[in-house]
PDB file of C-alpha atoms in Angstrom:
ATOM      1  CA  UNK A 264      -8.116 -29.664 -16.605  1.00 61.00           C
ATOM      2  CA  UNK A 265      -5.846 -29.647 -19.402  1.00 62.00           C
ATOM      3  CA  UNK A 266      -7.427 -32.918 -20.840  1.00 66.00           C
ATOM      4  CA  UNK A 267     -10.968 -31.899 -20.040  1.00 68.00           C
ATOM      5  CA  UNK A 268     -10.300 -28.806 -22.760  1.00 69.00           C
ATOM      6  CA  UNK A 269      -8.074 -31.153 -24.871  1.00 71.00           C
ATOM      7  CA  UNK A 270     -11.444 -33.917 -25.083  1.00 75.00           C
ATOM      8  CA  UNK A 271     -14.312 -31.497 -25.084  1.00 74.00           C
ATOM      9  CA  UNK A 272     -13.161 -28.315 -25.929  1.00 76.00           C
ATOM     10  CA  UNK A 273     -13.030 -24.991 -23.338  1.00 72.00           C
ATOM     11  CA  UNK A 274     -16.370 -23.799 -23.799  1.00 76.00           C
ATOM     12  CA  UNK A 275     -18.212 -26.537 -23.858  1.00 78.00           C
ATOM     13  CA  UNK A 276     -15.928 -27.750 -20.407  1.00 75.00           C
ATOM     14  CA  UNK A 277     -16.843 -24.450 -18.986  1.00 71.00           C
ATOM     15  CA  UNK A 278     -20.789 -24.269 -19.848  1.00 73.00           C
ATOM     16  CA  UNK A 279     -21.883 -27.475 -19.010  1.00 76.00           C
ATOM     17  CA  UNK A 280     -19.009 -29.331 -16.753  1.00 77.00           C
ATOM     18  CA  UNK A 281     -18.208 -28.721 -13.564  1.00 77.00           C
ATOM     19  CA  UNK A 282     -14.333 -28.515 -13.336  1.00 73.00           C
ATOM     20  CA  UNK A 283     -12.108 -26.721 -11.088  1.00 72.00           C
ATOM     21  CA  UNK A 284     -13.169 -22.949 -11.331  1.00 70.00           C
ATOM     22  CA  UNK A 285     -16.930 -23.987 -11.448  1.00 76.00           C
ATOM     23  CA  UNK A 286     -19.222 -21.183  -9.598  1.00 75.00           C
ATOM     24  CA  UNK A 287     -21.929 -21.336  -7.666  1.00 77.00           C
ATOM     25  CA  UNK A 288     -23.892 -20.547 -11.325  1.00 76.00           C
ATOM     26  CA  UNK A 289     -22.520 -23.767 -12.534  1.00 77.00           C
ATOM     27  CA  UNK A 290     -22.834 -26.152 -10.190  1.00 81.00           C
ATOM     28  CA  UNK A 291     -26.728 -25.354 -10.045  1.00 81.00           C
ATOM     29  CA  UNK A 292     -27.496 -25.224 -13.475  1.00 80.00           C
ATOM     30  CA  UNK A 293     -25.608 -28.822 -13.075  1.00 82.00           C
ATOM     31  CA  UNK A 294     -27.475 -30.377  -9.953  1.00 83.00           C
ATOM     32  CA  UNK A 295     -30.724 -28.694 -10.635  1.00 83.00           C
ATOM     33  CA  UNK A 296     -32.325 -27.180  -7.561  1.00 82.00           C
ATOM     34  CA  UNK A 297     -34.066 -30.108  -6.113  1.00 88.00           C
ATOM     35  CA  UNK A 298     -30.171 -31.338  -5.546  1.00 86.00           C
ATOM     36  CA  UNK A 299     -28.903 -27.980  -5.109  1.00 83.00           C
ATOM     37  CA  UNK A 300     -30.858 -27.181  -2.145  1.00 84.00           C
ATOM     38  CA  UNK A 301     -29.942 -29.991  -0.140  1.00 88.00           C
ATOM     39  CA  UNK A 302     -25.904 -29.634  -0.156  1.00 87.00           C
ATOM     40  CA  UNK A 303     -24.618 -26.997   2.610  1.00 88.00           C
ATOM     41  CA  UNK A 304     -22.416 -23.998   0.976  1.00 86.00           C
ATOM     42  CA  UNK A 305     -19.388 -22.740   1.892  1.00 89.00           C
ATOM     43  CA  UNK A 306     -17.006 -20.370   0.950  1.00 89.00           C
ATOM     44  CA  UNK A 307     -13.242 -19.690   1.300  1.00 90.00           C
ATOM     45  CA  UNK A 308     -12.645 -16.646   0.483  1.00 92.00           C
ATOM     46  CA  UNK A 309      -8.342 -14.691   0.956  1.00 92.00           C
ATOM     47  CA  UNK A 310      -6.610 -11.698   1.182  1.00 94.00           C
ATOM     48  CA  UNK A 311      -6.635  -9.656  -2.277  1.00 95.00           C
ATOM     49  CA  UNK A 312      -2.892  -9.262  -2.354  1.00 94.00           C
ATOM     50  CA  UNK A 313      -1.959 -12.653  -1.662  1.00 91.00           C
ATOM     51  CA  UNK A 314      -4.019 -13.855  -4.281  1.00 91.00           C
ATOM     52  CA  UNK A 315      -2.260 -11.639  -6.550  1.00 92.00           C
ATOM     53  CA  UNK A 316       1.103 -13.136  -5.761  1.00 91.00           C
ATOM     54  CA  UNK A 317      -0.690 -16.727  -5.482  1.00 88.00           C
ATOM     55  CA  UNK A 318      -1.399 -16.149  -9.401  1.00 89.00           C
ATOM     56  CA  UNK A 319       1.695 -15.039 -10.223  1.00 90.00           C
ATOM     57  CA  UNK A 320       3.939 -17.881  -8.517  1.00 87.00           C
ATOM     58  CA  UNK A 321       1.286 -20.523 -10.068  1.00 83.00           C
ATOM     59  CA  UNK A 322       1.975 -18.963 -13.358  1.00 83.00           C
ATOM     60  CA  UNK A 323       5.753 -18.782 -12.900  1.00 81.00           C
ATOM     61  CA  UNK A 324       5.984 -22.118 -11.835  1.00 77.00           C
ATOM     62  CA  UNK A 325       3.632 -23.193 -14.497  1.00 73.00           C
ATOM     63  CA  UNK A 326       5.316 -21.835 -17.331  1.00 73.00           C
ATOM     64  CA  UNK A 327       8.953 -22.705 -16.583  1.00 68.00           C
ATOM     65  CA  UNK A 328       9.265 -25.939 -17.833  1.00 61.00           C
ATOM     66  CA  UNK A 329       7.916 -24.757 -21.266  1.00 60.00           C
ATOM     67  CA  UNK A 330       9.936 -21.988 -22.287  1.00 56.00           C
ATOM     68  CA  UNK A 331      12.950 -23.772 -22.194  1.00 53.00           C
ATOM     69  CA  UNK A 332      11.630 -25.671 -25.017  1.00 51.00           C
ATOM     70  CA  UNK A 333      10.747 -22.314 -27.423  1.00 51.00           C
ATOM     71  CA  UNK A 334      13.048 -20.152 -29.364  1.00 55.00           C
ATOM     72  CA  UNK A 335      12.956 -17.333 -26.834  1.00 57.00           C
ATOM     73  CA  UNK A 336      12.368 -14.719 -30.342  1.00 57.00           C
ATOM     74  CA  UNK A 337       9.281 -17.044 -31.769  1.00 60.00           C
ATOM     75  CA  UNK A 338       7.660 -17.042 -28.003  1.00 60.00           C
ATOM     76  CA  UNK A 339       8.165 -13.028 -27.389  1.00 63.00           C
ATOM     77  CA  UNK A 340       6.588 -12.682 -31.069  1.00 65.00           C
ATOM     78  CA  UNK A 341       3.720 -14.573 -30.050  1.00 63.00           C
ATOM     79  CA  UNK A 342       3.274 -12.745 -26.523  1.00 62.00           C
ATOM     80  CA  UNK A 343       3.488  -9.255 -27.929  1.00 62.00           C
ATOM     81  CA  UNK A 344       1.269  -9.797 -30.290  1.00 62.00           C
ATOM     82  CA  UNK A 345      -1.556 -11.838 -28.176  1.00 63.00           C
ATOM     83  CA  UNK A 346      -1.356 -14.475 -30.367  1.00 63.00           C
ATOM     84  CA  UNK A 347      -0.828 -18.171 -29.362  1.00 59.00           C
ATOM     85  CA  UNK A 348      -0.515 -21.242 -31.435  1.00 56.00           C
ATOM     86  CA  UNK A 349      -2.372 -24.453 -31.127  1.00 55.00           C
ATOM     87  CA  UNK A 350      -0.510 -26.227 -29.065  1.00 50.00           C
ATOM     88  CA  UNK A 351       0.305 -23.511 -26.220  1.00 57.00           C
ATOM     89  CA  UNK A 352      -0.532 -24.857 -23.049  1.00 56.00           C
ATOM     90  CA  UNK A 353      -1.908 -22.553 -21.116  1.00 59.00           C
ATOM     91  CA  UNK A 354      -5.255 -20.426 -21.867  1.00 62.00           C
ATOM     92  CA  UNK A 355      -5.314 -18.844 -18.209  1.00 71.00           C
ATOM     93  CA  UNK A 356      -5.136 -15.220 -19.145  1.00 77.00           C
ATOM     94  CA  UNK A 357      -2.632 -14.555 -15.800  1.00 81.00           C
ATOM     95  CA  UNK A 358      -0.532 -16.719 -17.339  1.00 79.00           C
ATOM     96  CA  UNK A 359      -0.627 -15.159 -20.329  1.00 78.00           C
ATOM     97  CA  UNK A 360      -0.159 -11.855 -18.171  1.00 83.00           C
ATOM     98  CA  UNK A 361       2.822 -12.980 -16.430  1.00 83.00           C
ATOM     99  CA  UNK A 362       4.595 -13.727 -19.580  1.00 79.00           C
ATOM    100  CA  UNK A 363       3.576 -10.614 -20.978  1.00 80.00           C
ATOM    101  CA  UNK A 364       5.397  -8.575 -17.661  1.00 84.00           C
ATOM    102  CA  UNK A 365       8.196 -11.113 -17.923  1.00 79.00           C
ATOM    103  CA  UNK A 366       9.032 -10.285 -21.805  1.00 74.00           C
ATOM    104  CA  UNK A 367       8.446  -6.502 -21.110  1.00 79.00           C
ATOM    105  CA  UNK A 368      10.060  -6.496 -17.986  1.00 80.00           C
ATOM    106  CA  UNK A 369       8.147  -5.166 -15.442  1.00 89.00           C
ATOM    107  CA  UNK A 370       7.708  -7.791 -12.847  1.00 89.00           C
ATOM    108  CA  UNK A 371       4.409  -8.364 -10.242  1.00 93.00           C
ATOM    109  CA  UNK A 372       3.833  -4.980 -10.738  1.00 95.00           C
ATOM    110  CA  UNK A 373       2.966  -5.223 -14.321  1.00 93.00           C
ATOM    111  CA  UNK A 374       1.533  -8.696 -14.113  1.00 92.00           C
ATOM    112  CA  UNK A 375      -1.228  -6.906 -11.440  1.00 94.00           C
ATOM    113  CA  UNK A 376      -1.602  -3.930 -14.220  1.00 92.00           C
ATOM    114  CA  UNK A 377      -2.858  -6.480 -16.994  1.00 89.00           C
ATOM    115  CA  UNK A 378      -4.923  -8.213 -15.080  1.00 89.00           C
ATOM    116  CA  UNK A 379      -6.601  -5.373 -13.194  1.00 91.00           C
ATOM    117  CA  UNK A 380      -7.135  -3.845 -16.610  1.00 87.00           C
ATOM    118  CA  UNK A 381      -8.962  -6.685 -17.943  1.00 78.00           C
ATOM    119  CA  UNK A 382     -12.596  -7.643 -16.388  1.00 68.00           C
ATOM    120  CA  UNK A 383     -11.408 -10.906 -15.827  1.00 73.00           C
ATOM    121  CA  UNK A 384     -13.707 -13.326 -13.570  1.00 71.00           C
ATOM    122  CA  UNK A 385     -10.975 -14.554 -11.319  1.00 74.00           C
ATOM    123  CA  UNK A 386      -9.553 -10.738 -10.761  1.00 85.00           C
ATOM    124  CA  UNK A 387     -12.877  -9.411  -9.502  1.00 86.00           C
ATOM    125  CA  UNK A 388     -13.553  -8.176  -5.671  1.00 90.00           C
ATOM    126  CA  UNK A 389     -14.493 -11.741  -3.841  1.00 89.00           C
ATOM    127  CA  UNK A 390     -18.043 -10.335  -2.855  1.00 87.00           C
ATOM    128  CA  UNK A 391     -19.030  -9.227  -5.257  1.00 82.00           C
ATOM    129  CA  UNK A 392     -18.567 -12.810  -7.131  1.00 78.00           C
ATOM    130  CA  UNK A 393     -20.618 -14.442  -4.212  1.00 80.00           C
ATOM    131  CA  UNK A 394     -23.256 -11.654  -4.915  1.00 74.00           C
ATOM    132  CA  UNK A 395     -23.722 -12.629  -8.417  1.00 64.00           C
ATOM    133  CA  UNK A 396     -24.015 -16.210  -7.441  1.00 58.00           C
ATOM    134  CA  UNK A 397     -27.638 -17.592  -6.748  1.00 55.00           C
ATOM    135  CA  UNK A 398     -26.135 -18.977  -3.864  1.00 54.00           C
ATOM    136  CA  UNK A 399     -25.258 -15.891  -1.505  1.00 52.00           C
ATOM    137  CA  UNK A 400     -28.664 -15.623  -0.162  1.00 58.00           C
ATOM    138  CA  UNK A 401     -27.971 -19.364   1.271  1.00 71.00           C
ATOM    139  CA  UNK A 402     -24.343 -19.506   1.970  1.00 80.00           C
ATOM    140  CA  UNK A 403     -23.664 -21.007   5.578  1.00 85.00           C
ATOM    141  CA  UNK A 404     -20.316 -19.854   6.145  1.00 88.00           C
ATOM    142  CA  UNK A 405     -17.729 -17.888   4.673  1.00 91.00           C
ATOM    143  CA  UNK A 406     -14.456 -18.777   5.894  1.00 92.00           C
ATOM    144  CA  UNK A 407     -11.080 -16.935   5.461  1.00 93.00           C
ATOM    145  CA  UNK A 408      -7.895 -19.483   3.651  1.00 90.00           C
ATOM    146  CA  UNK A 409      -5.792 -18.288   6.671  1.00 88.00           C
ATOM    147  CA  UNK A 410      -8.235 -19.864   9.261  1.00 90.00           C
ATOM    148  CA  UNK A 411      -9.051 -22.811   7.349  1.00 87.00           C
ATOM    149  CA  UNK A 412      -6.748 -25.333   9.495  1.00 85.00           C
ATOM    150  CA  UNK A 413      -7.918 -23.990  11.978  1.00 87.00           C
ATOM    151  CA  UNK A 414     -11.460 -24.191  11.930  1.00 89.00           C
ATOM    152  CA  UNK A 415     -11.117 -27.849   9.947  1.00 88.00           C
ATOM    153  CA  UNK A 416     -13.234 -29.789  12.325  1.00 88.00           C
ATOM    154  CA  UNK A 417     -15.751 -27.283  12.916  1.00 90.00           C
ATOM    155  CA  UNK A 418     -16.378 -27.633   8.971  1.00 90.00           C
ATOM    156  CA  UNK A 419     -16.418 -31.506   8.684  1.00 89.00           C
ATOM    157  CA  UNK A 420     -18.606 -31.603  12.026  1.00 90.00           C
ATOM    158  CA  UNK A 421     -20.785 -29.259  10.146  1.00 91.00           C
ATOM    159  CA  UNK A 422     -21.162 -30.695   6.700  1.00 88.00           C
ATOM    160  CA  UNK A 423     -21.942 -34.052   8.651  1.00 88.00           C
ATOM    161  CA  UNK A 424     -18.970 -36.175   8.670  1.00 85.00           C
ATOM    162  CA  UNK A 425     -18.788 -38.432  11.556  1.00 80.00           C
ATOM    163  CA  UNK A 426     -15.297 -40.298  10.705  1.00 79.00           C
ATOM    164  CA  UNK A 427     -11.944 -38.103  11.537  1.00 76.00           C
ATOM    165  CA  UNK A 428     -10.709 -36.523   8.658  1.00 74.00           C
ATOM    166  CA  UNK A 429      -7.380 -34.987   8.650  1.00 74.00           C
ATOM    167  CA  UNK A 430      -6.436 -31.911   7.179  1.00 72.00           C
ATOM    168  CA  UNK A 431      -3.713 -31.078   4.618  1.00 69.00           C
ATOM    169  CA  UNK A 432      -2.015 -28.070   4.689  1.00 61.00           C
ATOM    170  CA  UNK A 433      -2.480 -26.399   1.856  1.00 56.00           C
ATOM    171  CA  UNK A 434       1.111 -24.162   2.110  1.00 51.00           C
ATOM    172  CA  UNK A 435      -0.118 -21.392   0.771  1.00 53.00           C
ATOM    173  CA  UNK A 436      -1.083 -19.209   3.706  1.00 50.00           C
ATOM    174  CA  UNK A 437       2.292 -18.857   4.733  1.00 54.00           C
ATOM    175  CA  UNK A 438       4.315 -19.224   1.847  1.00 59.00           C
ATOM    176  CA  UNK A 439       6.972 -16.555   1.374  1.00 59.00           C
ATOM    177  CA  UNK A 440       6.449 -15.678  -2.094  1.00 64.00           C
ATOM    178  CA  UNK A 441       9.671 -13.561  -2.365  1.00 75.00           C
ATOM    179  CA  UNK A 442       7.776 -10.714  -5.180  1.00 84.00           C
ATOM    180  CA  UNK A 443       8.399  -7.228  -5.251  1.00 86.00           C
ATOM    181  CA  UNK A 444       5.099  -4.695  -4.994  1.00 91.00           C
ATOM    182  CA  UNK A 445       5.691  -1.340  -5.956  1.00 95.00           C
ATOM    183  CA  UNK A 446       3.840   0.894  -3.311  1.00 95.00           C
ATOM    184  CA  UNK A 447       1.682   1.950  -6.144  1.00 96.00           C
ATOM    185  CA  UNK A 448       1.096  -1.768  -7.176  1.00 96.00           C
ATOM    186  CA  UNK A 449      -0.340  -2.188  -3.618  1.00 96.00           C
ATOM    187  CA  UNK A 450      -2.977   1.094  -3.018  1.00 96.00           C
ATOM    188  CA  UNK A 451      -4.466  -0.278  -6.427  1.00 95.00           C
ATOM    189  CA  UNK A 452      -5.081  -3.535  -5.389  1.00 96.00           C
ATOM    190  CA  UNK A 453      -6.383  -2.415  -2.513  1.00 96.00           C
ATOM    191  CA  UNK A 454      -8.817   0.184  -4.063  1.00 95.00           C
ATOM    192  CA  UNK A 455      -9.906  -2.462  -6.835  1.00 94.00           C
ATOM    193  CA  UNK A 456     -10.782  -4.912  -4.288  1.00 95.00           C
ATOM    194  CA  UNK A 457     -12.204  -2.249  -1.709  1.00 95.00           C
ATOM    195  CA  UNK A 458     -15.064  -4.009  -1.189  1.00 92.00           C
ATOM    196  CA  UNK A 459     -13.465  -7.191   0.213  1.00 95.00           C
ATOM    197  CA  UNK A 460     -11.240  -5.188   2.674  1.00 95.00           C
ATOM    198  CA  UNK A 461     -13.650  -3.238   4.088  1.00 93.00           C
ATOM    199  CA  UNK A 462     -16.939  -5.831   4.338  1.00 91.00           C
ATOM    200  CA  UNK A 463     -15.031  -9.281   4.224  1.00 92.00           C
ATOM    201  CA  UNK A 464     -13.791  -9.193   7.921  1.00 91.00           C
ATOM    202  CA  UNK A 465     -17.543  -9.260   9.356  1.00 90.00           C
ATOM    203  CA  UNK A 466     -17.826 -12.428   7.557  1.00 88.00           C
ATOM    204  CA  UNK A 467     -14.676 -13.696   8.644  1.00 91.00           C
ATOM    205  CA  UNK A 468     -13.428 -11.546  11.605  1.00 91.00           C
ATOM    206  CA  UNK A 469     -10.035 -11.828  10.195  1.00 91.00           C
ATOM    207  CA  UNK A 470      -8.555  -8.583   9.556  1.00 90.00           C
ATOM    208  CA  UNK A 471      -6.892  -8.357   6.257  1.00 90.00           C
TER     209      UNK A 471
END
């Protein structure tokens, strides 16, 4: 990903590339609808609040191995004051928002309250993401992260694979993520992504 913006720059990667965080939006406008129309779509969709934490260990993780190399007074300059030089190198705005709640000290909890405040893509209720897609009208199956092992062969038997493919666990479903959620932190996840919680689970039938 990193060399895809480094090569063609981030907006042109995201408007006309298909990379890892492509939509349903961008993978049509790429295949056309001739092509479009004959793949079968499915979605994985997860619980709100782990996806919170999943962002916020990513970005933890992520970001380690670069601080050690900054003057600690330069990189809280450039954090408070949203400003970021060249050669940063991330441009994910959570994790951006974890070093924000990292320098100001106020943990998941204020990680969640940046992103939450910000109409950012990747922070907004699962459905209503699929909804604005061209493909929810055609989606086949919506499948929850947790049951994805699971329910592995019944997808490859499905998209037509005849050869056995084995699944990798992914390690994220039950990771213990070890983060601290204020009981405030959680009702407002919950409200913001209301929708999922209360219409997800007759997609799914996993209760989240």
């Amino acid at each position: 990903q990193a060399l895809l913006y480094k090569t063609f720059g981030l907006e042109n990667v995201q408007k006309n590339m298909l990379w890892k965080h492509s939509d349903g939006n961008d993978i049509y406008r790429y295949l056309g609808r001739k092509k479009w129309n004959e793949y079968k779509k499915i979605v994985i969709v997860r619980d709100p609040i782990e996806i919170m934490k999943s962002l916020y260990y990513f970005s933890q993780n992520a970001i380690r191995y670069h601080t050690g190399r900054i003057k600690d007074d330069i990189w809280k300059q450039w954090v408070m004051i949203d400003s970021y030089p060249d050669n940063w190198p991330y441009v994910e705005k959570y994790v951006q928002a974890y070093i924000k709640s990292k320098v100001t000290n106020k943990g998941f909890d204020g990680f969640v309250d940046i992103l939450l405040n910000e109409d950012f893509n990747f922070a907004r209720p699962q459905l209503k993401r699929i909804r604005s897609n061209l493909f929810f009208s055609r989606v086949d199956k919506i499948i929850d992260l947790s049951e994805l092992d699971k329910r592995w062969d019944e997808i490859t038997d499905f998209i037509g694979i005849s050869e056995t493919v084995p699944f990798r666990r992914l390690n994220v479903v039950e990771r213990d993520y070890d983060i601290h959620m204020s009981e405030e932190t959680e009702k407002r996840i919950r409200k913001h992504f209301a929708q999922d919680f209360r219409y997800m689970q007759y997609f799914t039938n996993v209760q989240w």
